[in-house]
Short mmCIF file of C-alpha atoms in Angstrom, two decimals:
data_model
loop_
_atom_site.label_atom_id
_atom_site.label_comp_id
_atom_site.label_asym_id
_atom_site.label_seq_id
_atom_site.Cartn_x
_atom_site.Cartn_y
_atom_site.Cartn_z
CA MET A 1 14.04 11.14 17.20
CA GLY A 2 11.37 14.29 15.67
CA GLU A 3 13.85 16.51 16.91
CA LEU A 4 17.07 15.25 14.42
CA THR A 5 19.43 17.91 12.92
CA THR A 6 18.35 20.25 10.14
CA ILE A 7 22.03 19.13 8.90
CA GLY A 8 21.06 16.84 6.36
CA PHE A 9 18.95 15.88 3.36
CA ASN A 10 15.58 17.66 3.13
CA VAL A 11 13.05 16.42 0.53
CA GLY A 12 11.87 19.14 -1.69
CA GLN A 13 12.13 20.80 -5.41
CA SER A 14 13.79 23.84 -5.05
CA ILE A 15 16.01 24.81 -7.73
CA LEU A 16 19.10 23.74 -5.81
CA HIS A 17 17.11 20.96 -5.57
CA ARG A 18 17.43 20.41 -9.22
CA LEU A 19 20.08 20.73 -9.99
CA ASP A 20 22.59 18.59 -11.41
CA PRO A 21 24.86 17.53 -8.03
CA ARG A 22 27.95 17.96 -9.69
CA THR A 23 27.16 21.68 -10.63
CA LYS A 24 26.53 22.27 -7.05
CA GLN A 25 29.67 20.94 -5.59
CA VAL A 26 31.79 23.33 -8.79
CA LEU A 27 29.91 25.51 -7.50
CA MET A 28 30.31 25.03 -4.01
CA MET A 29 34.77 25.03 -4.91
CA GLY A 30 35.31 27.69 -6.27
CA LEU A 31 32.81 30.16 -4.54
CA SER A 32 34.88 29.16 -1.52
CA LEU A 33 37.63 29.36 -3.26
CA VAL A 34 37.05 32.68 -4.24
CA SER A 35 36.10 34.44 -1.49
CA VAL A 36 39.77 33.57 -0.31
CA TRP A 37 40.47 36.60 -1.73
CA GLY A 38 37.08 37.47 -2.58
CA GLY A 39 36.06 41.64 -1.05
CA LEU A 40 33.65 43.31 0.46
CA ALA A 41 31.09 43.42 -2.04
CA PHE A 42 31.85 39.75 -3.86
CA MET A 43 31.22 38.46 -0.42
CA SER A 44 28.11 40.67 -0.24
CA VAL A 45 26.98 39.47 -3.19
CA LEU A 46 27.99 36.07 -2.20
CA THR A 47 25.59 36.52 1.46
CA LEU A 48 22.72 38.20 -0.18
CA THR A 49 22.50 35.24 -2.44
CA LEU A 50 22.94 32.78 -0.07
CA ALA A 51 19.91 33.89 2.19
CA MET A 52 18.08 34.08 -0.56
CA LEU A 53 18.51 30.45 -1.89
CA PHE A 54 18.08 29.04 2.48
CA TYR A 55 14.53 30.77 1.92
CA ALA A 56 13.70 28.66 -0.50
CA VAL A 57 15.47 25.56 0.29
CA ASN A 58 12.96 26.58 3.45
CA LEU A 59 15.60 25.57 6.11
CA ASN A 60 14.58 26.85 9.76
CA ILE A 61 17.32 29.64 10.12
CA LEU A 62 17.16 30.07 13.86
CA ARG A 63 16.79 26.54 14.96
CA LEU A 64 20.34 26.14 12.39
CA LEU A 65 22.06 29.01 13.88
CA ARG A 66 21.46 27.42 17.68
CA GLU A 67 22.80 24.03 16.03
CA ILE A 68 26.16 25.89 14.57
CA ARG A 69 26.08 27.59 17.80
CA TYR A 70 30.08 26.09 18.60
CA PHE A 71 31.44 27.32 15.26
CA LEU A 72 29.28 30.57 15.62
CA PHE A 73 31.68 30.65 19.07
CA LEU A 74 34.66 30.29 17.53
CA LEU A 75 34.22 32.23 15.41
CA VAL A 76 33.59 34.94 17.98
CA PHE A 77 37.55 33.87 19.09
CA VAL A 78 39.08 33.79 15.91
CA VAL A 79 37.64 37.93 15.22
CA ILE A 80 38.62 38.84 19.02
CA VAL A 81 42.57 36.93 18.86
CA ARG A 82 42.73 38.81 15.15
CA ALA A 83 41.39 42.22 16.27
CA VAL A 84 43.72 42.11 20.69
CA SER A 85 47.14 42.40 20.21
CA LEU A 86 49.36 43.40 23.78
CA ASP A 87 50.89 46.71 23.70
CA SER A 88 55.10 47.26 24.54
CA ARG A 89 54.06 47.11 27.98
CA TRP A 90 51.88 43.60 27.68
CA MET A 91 48.41 45.60 27.73
CA PRO A 92 46.29 44.64 25.79
CA VAL A 93 44.60 46.82 22.29
CA VAL A 94 41.99 47.37 20.30
CA SER A 95 42.86 48.27 16.45
CA SER A 96 39.54 48.50 14.66
CA SER A 97 41.44 47.29 11.14
CA ALA A 98 42.51 44.20 13.04
CA ALA A 99 39.37 43.60 13.82
CA ALA A 100 38.26 44.33 10.06
CA ASP A 101 40.04 41.70 8.37
CA GLY A 102 39.07 39.28 11.45
CA LEU A 103 35.75 40.33 10.40
CA LEU A 104 35.80 39.09 7.33
CA ILE A 105 37.55 36.34 7.76
CA ALA A 106 35.02 35.66 10.12
CA TRP A 107 32.40 36.27 7.38
CA ARG A 108 34.56 33.90 5.07
CA LEU A 109 33.97 31.13 6.54
CA LEU A 110 30.78 31.36 7.61
CA MET A 111 29.87 31.64 4.02
CA VAL A 112 32.20 28.70 3.71
CA VAL A 113 29.64 26.22 6.55
CA ALA A 114 26.59 27.55 4.99
CA MET A 115 26.99 26.63 1.17
CA GLY A 116 28.49 23.39 2.84
CA ILE A 117 24.88 22.86 5.22
CA LEU A 118 22.90 23.60 1.83
CA LEU A 119 24.70 20.99 -0.40
CA MET A 120 23.79 18.82 2.48
CA ALA A 121 20.56 19.15 2.77
CA THR A 122 20.03 19.84 -0.76
CA THR A 123 22.31 16.24 -2.32
CA ARG A 124 21.48 13.30 -1.42
CA ILE A 125 24.65 10.89 -0.20
CA ALA A 126 23.59 8.51 -3.01
CA HIS A 127 24.04 11.00 -5.68
CA ILE A 128 27.74 13.05 -3.62
CA ARG A 129 29.24 10.56 -3.39
CA ALA A 130 27.86 9.99 -8.07
CA ALA A 131 29.09 13.29 -8.41
CA LEU A 132 32.25 12.53 -6.78
CA ALA A 133 33.28 9.09 -7.95
CA TRP A 134 33.30 11.14 -11.70
CA TYR A 135 34.90 13.67 -10.83
CA MET A 136 38.32 12.17 -9.43
CA LYS A 137 37.89 9.08 -12.58
CA PRO A 138 40.31 10.67 -14.57
CA ILE A 139 42.39 11.38 -11.74
CA PRO A 140 45.30 8.45 -11.60
CA LEU A 141 45.47 5.55 -9.33
CA VAL A 142 42.90 7.24 -7.47
CA ASP A 143 40.06 4.84 -6.86
CA GLU A 144 37.68 7.08 -7.28
CA LYS A 145 34.54 4.84 -6.14
CA MET A 146 36.12 3.63 -3.20
CA ALA A 147 37.35 7.28 -2.07
CA ALA A 148 33.56 9.18 -2.91
CA THR A 149 32.36 6.31 -0.30
CA MET A 150 34.52 7.46 2.47
CA VAL A 151 33.68 11.14 1.32
CA GLY A 152 29.77 9.88 1.50
CA LEU A 153 29.57 8.14 4.69
CA VAL A 154 31.84 11.15 6.10
CA VAL A 155 28.35 13.50 5.50
CA ARG A 156 26.27 10.66 6.40
CA PHE A 157 27.75 10.26 9.55
CA VAL A 158 27.93 14.29 9.61
CA PRO A 159 24.29 14.47 11.37
CA VAL A 160 24.50 11.22 13.56
CA ILE A 161 27.74 12.53 15.01
CA LEU A 162 26.09 16.28 15.87
CA PHE A 163 21.78 14.12 17.06
CA GLN A 164 24.54 12.12 19.35
CA ALA A 165 26.03 15.48 20.66
CA PHE A 166 23.72 17.00 21.21
CA GLU A 167 21.69 13.79 23.17
CA ILE A 168 24.50 13.24 25.17
CA SER A 169 24.41 17.49 26.76
CA ASP A 170 20.84 16.82 27.77
CA ALA A 171 20.65 13.82 29.30
CA GLN A 172 24.19 15.25 31.65
CA ARG A 173 22.66 18.60 31.63
CA ALA A 174 19.51 16.24 33.42
CA ARG A 175 21.75 15.10 35.69
CA GLY A 176 23.13 19.01 36.69
CA ILE A 177 26.60 19.38 34.05
CA GLU A 178 26.44 23.03 34.38
CA ARG A 179 27.62 22.74 38.39
CA ARG A 180 30.80 21.92 37.55
CA LYS A 181 32.49 24.68 37.08
CA ASN A 182 35.83 22.78 35.66
CA PRO A 183 35.89 22.53 31.96
CA LEU A 184 38.55 20.46 31.64
CA PHE A 185 35.86 18.40 33.75
CA ARG A 186 33.28 19.08 31.70
CA LEU A 187 35.23 18.42 27.99
CA MET A 188 36.00 14.70 29.19
CA THR A 189 33.34 13.66 30.76
CA PHE A 190 30.76 15.25 26.97
CA SER A 191 33.62 13.88 24.69
CA ILE A 192 34.44 10.48 26.00
CA PRO A 193 30.33 9.50 26.05
CA LEU A 194 29.97 10.39 22.16
CA PHE A 195 33.58 9.67 21.01
CA ARG A 196 32.76 5.54 21.99
CA ARG A 197 28.93 6.43 21.08
CA VAL A 198 29.80 7.57 18.34
CA PHE A 199 32.32 4.51 16.68
CA LEU A 200 29.10 1.83 18.67
CA CYS A 201 27.18 3.55 16.08
CA ALA A 202 29.62 3.00 12.84
CA ASP A 203 29.81 0.00 14.05
CA GLU A 204 26.43 -0.70 14.04
CA LEU A 205 26.02 1.37 10.06
CA THR A 206 28.80 -0.75 8.24
CA THR A 207 26.84 -4.30 9.96
CA ALA A 208 23.79 -2.97 8.79
CA MET A 209 25.28 -2.25 5.11
CA GLN A 210 27.16 -5.65 5.07
CA ALA A 211 23.35 -7.17 6.21
CA ARG A 212 22.14 -5.15 2.63
CA CYS A 213 24.95 -6.66 0.32
CA TYR A 214 27.06 -3.85 0.35
CA SER A 215 30.03 -3.59 -2.43
CA GLU A 216 31.36 -0.37 -4.12
CA GLN A 217 30.17 -2.30 -7.62
CA ARG A 218 26.42 -0.72 -6.71
CA THR A 219 23.90 1.36 -9.30
CA LEU A 220 24.30 4.83 -8.71
CA PRO A 221 21.95 7.26 -9.95
CA ASP A 222 21.82 9.10 -12.83
CA LEU A 223 23.13 12.33 -13.52
CA ALA A 224 22.38 14.77 -15.76
CA PHE A 225 23.97 18.24 -16.50
CA GLY A 226 20.97 20.43 -18.08
CA ARG A 227 20.39 23.93 -18.58
CA GLN A 228 19.37 25.36 -14.97
CA ASP A 229 22.55 23.30 -14.09
CA ALA A 230 24.71 25.58 -17.80
CA LEU A 231 22.60 28.21 -16.29
CA ALA A 232 23.54 28.06 -12.03
CA THR A 233 27.57 27.90 -13.40
CA LEU A 234 27.23 30.87 -15.66
CA THR A 235 26.11 32.94 -12.42
CA GLY A 236 28.56 31.49 -10.04
CA ALA A 237 31.21 32.35 -13.18
CA LEU A 238 28.97 36.19 -12.62
CA LEU A 239 29.49 36.73 -8.79
CA CYS A 240 33.46 35.22 -8.84
CA LEU A 241 33.64 37.82 -11.16
CA THR A 242 32.33 40.41 -8.83
CA ALA A 243 35.19 40.03 -6.81
CA LEU A 244 37.26 41.93 -9.06
CA ILE A 245 35.03 44.82 -7.98
CA PRO A 246 37.53 46.81 -5.41
CA MET B 1 13.27 -29.07 1.86
CA SER B 2 16.06 -28.11 4.03
CA ILE B 3 16.82 -24.24 3.01
CA ILE B 4 19.35 -23.46 5.68
CA GLN B 5 21.91 -26.62 7.55
CA ILE B 6 23.77 -25.37 11.19
CA SER B 7 26.50 -28.29 12.68
CA HIS B 8 27.78 -28.01 14.84
CA LEU B 9 28.54 -24.41 14.60
CA SER B 10 30.73 -23.36 17.67
CA HIS B 11 31.24 -19.60 18.15
CA CYS B 12 33.71 -17.50 21.11
CA PHE B 13 33.33 -13.93 21.70
CA ALA B 14 37.35 -11.88 22.26
CA ASP B 15 37.11 -12.16 25.52
CA GLY B 16 36.82 -15.39 25.36
CA SER B 17 33.19 -16.71 26.28
CA THR B 18 31.31 -18.71 24.21
CA GLY B 19 28.63 -17.55 22.36
CA LEU B 20 27.22 -20.47 20.44
CA SER B 21 28.37 -24.20 21.09
CA ASP B 22 27.73 -26.65 18.71
CA VAL B 23 24.74 -26.44 17.52
CA ASN B 24 22.46 -28.13 15.04
CA LEU B 25 20.14 -26.76 12.90
CA THR B 26 18.18 -27.81 10.46
CA LEU B 27 16.06 -25.33 8.81
CA ASN B 28 13.11 -25.87 6.48
CA GLU B 29 11.35 -23.95 3.68
CA GLY B 30 8.56 -21.83 3.98
CA ASP B 31 8.83 -22.96 7.53
CA PHE B 32 8.16 -20.55 11.07
CA THR B 33 10.68 -20.38 13.20
CA VAL B 34 10.58 -18.47 16.75
CA ILE B 35 14.22 -19.40 18.72
CA ALA B 36 13.50 -18.65 21.98
CA GLY B 37 16.32 -17.62 25.02
CA ALA B 38 17.17 -15.55 27.61
CA ASN B 39 18.92 -12.78 26.61
CA GLY B 40 22.91 -14.14 26.45
CA SER B 41 21.37 -17.20 25.23
CA GLY B 42 23.47 -17.35 22.13
CA LYS B 43 19.96 -16.08 19.04
CA THR B 44 21.53 -12.55 17.68
CA THR B 45 24.68 -14.93 17.36
CA LEU B 46 23.15 -17.63 16.10
CA LEU B 47 21.30 -15.39 13.31
CA ARG B 48 24.24 -13.17 12.11
CA HIS B 49 25.74 -16.67 11.23
CA LEU B 50 23.10 -17.41 9.07
CA ASN B 51 23.80 -14.13 6.17
CA GLY B 52 26.98 -14.23 7.37
CA LEU B 53 27.69 -11.12 9.68
CA LEU B 54 30.00 -13.65 11.36
CA VAL B 55 31.35 -16.70 10.07
CA ALA B 56 31.96 -19.61 11.52
CA GLN B 57 34.91 -20.72 13.96
CA SER B 58 34.09 -24.51 13.40
CA GLY B 59 31.44 -26.20 12.01
CA SER B 60 29.92 -24.25 8.67
CA VAL B 61 26.09 -23.03 8.23
CA THR B 62 25.28 -24.04 5.15
CA VAL B 63 22.41 -21.92 2.99
CA CYS B 64 20.55 -22.96 0.11
CA GLY B 65 23.99 -25.52 -0.60
CA ARG B 66 26.45 -23.43 -0.53
CA THR B 67 28.78 -22.73 2.47
CA VAL B 68 28.02 -19.29 3.87
CA LYS B 69 32.29 -18.71 5.13
CA GLN B 70 33.51 -19.93 1.48
CA ASP B 71 30.47 -17.44 -0.21
CA PRO B 72 28.76 -14.71 2.68
CA MET B 73 27.12 -12.23 -0.37
CA ALA B 74 25.50 -15.32 -1.48
CA ALA B 75 23.58 -16.12 1.36
CA ARG B 76 23.19 -12.42 2.39
CA ARG B 77 20.84 -12.26 -1.23
CA GLN B 78 19.31 -15.35 0.05
CA VAL B 79 18.45 -14.70 3.80
CA GLY B 80 17.41 -11.05 4.44
CA MET B 81 18.58 -9.87 7.68
CA VAL B 82 15.73 -7.70 10.41
CA PHE B 83 17.60 -5.73 13.36
CA GLN B 84 16.82 -5.78 17.02
CA ASP B 85 17.24 -1.45 16.29
CA ALA B 86 15.77 -0.85 13.29
CA ASP B 87 17.66 2.40 13.83
CA SER B 88 21.03 1.38 13.70
CA GLN B 89 18.94 -0.10 10.18
CA ILE B 90 18.50 2.31 8.52
CA VAL B 91 21.19 3.84 5.90
CA GLY B 92 18.60 5.88 3.58
CA GLU B 93 18.01 10.03 3.67
CA THR B 94 14.29 8.63 3.47
CA VAL B 95 12.35 6.58 3.30
CA TYR B 96 12.71 5.39 -0.26
CA ASP B 97 16.74 5.67 -0.88
CA ASP B 98 16.75 3.06 2.18
CA VAL B 99 14.59 0.30 0.56
CA ALA B 100 16.35 0.97 -2.64
CA PHE B 101 19.32 0.77 -0.26
CA GLY B 102 19.65 -3.55 -1.32
CA PRO B 103 18.62 -3.00 -5.00
CA GLU B 104 21.14 -0.54 -5.31
CA ASN B 105 23.74 -3.41 -3.37
CA LEU B 106 22.95 -5.81 -6.06
CA ALA B 107 23.87 -3.39 -9.21
CA ILE B 108 19.99 -3.65 -10.52
CA ALA B 109 18.47 -1.84 -13.32
CA ARG B 110 17.26 1.74 -11.96
CA PRO B 111 13.45 0.99 -12.89
CA GLU B 112 13.31 -2.90 -11.69
CA ILE B 113 14.73 -0.92 -8.23
CA ASP B 114 11.80 1.24 -8.46
CA ARG B 115 9.29 -1.25 -9.05
CA ARG B 116 11.20 -3.81 -6.88
CA VAL B 117 10.72 -0.32 -3.82
CA SER B 118 7.82 -0.36 -4.76
CA ARG B 119 6.60 -3.78 -4.33
CA ALA B 120 7.96 -3.91 -0.56
CA LEU B 121 6.76 -0.84 0.43
CA ALA B 122 3.23 -1.61 -0.83
CA ALA B 123 4.15 -5.99 1.43
CA VAL B 124 4.50 -3.79 4.86
CA ASP B 125 1.47 -0.87 4.23
CA LEU B 126 3.55 2.66 3.64
CA CYS B 127 3.17 2.81 -0.04
CA GLY B 128 3.29 7.08 0.12
CA PHE B 129 6.35 7.29 2.53
CA GLU B 130 8.21 7.53 0.20
CA ASN B 131 9.34 11.43 0.59
CA LYS B 132 9.28 11.11 4.65
CA ARG B 133 12.70 11.52 6.54
CA PRO B 134 13.35 7.76 8.13
CA HIS B 135 14.22 8.88 11.71
CA HIS B 136 10.50 10.52 11.79
CA LEU B 137 8.33 7.66 11.24
CA SER B 138 7.77 5.99 14.95
CA GLY B 139 8.72 2.63 15.91
CA GLY B 140 6.59 0.39 14.31
CA GLU B 141 6.75 2.03 10.86
CA LYS B 142 10.58 1.90 11.54
CA ARG B 143 10.53 -1.44 12.40
CA ARG B 144 8.34 -2.09 9.19
CA LEU B 145 11.07 0.24 6.85
CA ALA B 146 13.77 -2.02 8.16
CA ILE B 147 11.16 -5.20 7.23
CA ALA B 148 10.54 -3.31 3.16
CA GLY B 149 14.86 -2.84 2.62
CA VAL B 150 14.79 -6.78 3.60
CA LEU B 151 12.17 -7.41 1.47
CA ALA B 152 12.87 -5.49 -1.90
CA MET B 153 15.99 -7.96 -1.92
CA ALA B 154 13.39 -11.17 -2.89
CA PRO B 155 15.18 -13.07 -0.03
CA ARG B 156 13.45 -16.41 0.35
CA VAL B 157 14.70 -16.51 3.79
CA LEU B 158 13.75 -13.35 6.51
CA LEU B 159 14.86 -13.18 9.81
CA MET B 160 13.55 -11.13 12.28
CA ASP B 161 15.67 -10.12 16.00
CA GLU B 162 12.81 -9.48 18.80
CA PRO B 163 11.06 -7.51 16.10
CA PHE B 164 8.08 -6.75 18.81
CA SER B 165 10.65 -5.08 21.21
CA ASN B 166 10.26 -0.92 21.99
CA LEU B 167 7.07 -0.89 20.36
CA ASP B 168 3.45 -0.07 21.84
CA PHE B 169 0.03 -1.53 21.40
CA PRO B 170 -1.22 -0.99 17.50
CA ALA B 171 2.51 -1.19 16.16
CA THR B 172 2.53 -4.96 17.98
CA VAL B 173 0.06 -6.29 16.42
CA ARG B 174 0.43 -4.98 12.22
CA VAL B 175 4.15 -5.37 12.44
CA LEU B 176 2.94 -9.22 13.27
CA ALA B 177 -0.04 -9.40 11.01
CA GLN B 178 2.80 -8.42 8.08
CA ILE B 179 5.18 -10.62 9.67
CA ILE B 180 2.01 -13.39 8.97
CA GLU B 181 1.15 -12.01 5.70
CA LEU B 182 5.10 -12.14 4.74
CA HIS B 183 5.46 -16.17 5.77
CA ARG B 184 2.33 -16.82 3.80
CA SER B 185 3.88 -15.43 0.75
CA GLY B 186 5.88 -18.42 0.84
CA HIS B 187 8.76 -16.37 2.88
CA THR B 188 10.78 -18.65 5.19
CA ILE B 189 10.84 -16.63 8.51
CA VAL B 190 12.99 -16.99 11.38
CA ILE B 191 12.61 -15.03 15.18
CA THR B 192 14.52 -14.40 17.63
CA THR B 193 12.75 -13.90 21.07
CA HIS B 194 12.36 -13.18 24.47
CA ASP B 195 8.68 -13.24 24.65
CA LEU B 196 6.72 -16.60 23.53
CA GLU B 197 3.79 -14.74 24.09
CA LYS B 198 3.16 -12.72 20.51
CA VAL B 199 4.32 -14.71 17.93
CA ILE B 200 4.74 -18.05 19.33
CA ALA B 201 0.54 -18.99 17.97
CA HIS B 202 1.81 -18.82 14.72
CA ALA B 203 4.77 -20.56 15.09
CA GLN B 204 5.57 -24.40 13.48
CA ARG B 205 8.39 -24.32 15.14
CA LEU B 206 9.46 -23.77 17.99
CA VAL B 207 13.83 -23.83 19.05
CA VAL B 208 15.30 -22.99 23.03
CA MET B 209 18.55 -21.96 23.53
CA ALA B 210 20.29 -21.72 26.84
CA GLY B 211 24.10 -20.75 27.08
CA GLY B 212 23.77 -21.13 23.19
CA SER B 213 23.03 -24.56 22.58
CA VAL B 214 19.81 -25.48 21.32
CA VAL B 215 18.04 -27.38 25.00
CA LYS B 216 14.49 -27.79 22.61
CA ASP B 217 13.96 -28.26 19.30
CA GLY B 218 10.12 -29.37 18.53
CA SER B 219 6.99 -28.19 18.01
CA PRO B 220 5.78 -25.27 19.88
CA ALA B 221 2.47 -27.05 21.78
CA GLU B 222 4.92 -30.49 22.92
CA ILE B 223 8.01 -28.12 24.19
CA ILE B 224 6.10 -25.62 25.89
CA GLU B 225 6.07 -26.98 29.06
CA GLY B 226 8.39 -26.58 31.39
CA ILE B 227 9.67 -23.97 29.27
CA GLU B 228 10.53 -20.98 31.59
CA ASP B 229 13.37 -23.27 32.78
CA TYR B 230 15.70 -21.65 30.54
CA GLY B 231 14.26 -17.95 31.55
CA ILE B 232 11.42 -17.85 29.40
CA ARG B 233 8.00 -16.93 30.47
CA GLN B 234 5.79 -19.41 29.25
CA PRO B 235 2.34 -17.09 27.45
CA CYS B 236 -0.28 -16.68 29.71
CA SER B 237 -3.67 -18.91 28.03
CA VAL B 238 -0.64 -21.63 28.77
CA GLN B 239 -0.89 -19.74 32.24
CA LEU B 240 -4.08 -20.69 32.32
CA GLY B 241 -4.37 -24.27 30.78
CA LYS B 242 -5.59 -23.03 27.93
CA GLY B 243 -3.17 -23.99 25.20
CA ILE B 244 -1.06 -21.62 22.94
CA ARG B 245 -4.87 -19.53 21.91
CA PRO B 246 -3.88 -16.29 19.40
CA TRP B 247 -1.59 -13.29 20.53
CA ALA B 248 -4.52 -10.72 18.95
CA SER B 249 -7.46 -10.99 16.62
#
């Protein structure tokens, strides 16, 4: 189990680790929304900022890229779909402006995922859950604790699913799955055991939580919005302003 | 004084097969009991009834005078369970988070949670591991973490399902030493196993299960003879005619 996925909480003392989870969540949501219409200047500043934060958090970028390689393939697919069109004779034509648009879309998606990875790497699930419960408390007809628990469990399960996927992939490669060229066959033989193991894991986790008296009325972590959070929010707001630069 | 009473407990699985059949047992406070049986004999199913993970279909289980069916949460506070697969029991991202998970569920104040976590980690010799990721621990350390996670809830009874499975020799010796220490400190211990070798010398009572029923119940010395008829290997010392001896010095 030593080779676990890097996507998940890592103990540390970086600036991001010390921030209130509510600050991190609101920054992530705000920057993700602004990135939808942010131009080159905003995206460049955001990328630079995230690169510095990745360095500060001490995440292994190369290993991380390897772990999200299937998502990267998807981004390449997005760029190709945007860039390539068919002319009147049904011949493929590559448009440079459409390719640039596709690259910008892929860049935005990558940054949103990068922010999610940073949030997960620097915030305990209990803190993510407590912050979500705090945000959802004023919303009528929503059981904020239940909703926050569900989101928290999803976050808890992402590394488990990735770990199971790598295990199954390795086990199938050890038995020569590469020799089977039919992608449908490979997809079936990969996805069925993956779903089975993920559901079994979910069942085991539920039993373990029940055995330890899991309930909605838990002691939640103490959340404190401090000076560092105010500074981070201000920095995030300034970063958002760069989206106004044409 | 009895702490758990099981009377006429039966359980059928969804596929119709029998898990437990008319089990009657009384477990006394402070006792060290080993429940032995071959695979599929009903050991784990029985344990899951004791802390309310399974509810009695017929018969009843009573913990500290209260029926588990009526109040499973009260049973779980009194009876902590350590699972066979320690990985499946780990729910926290750090050792501290994992041990604190149970007390947090009991809505205990944070300073008391911190005290309980420190005490539980000290009891299993994992002090200084608070910020480590549980999945990076060795098999023996994970097992001790699972025990700490249960100890932090301050239960009176500790159930352990095959606590030595998948452990190497040093890890087994260490886990065994800690179980003995927990028993000395006043916990009621119930261990299920199909391998008596390691633990039988320390147990006061041996319960043998087969086909979902209790087939033998008594002191280990009295009932160890003929135990191989139920798919359980006799300890080496017994096979050599030297009686029950401790497995490790």
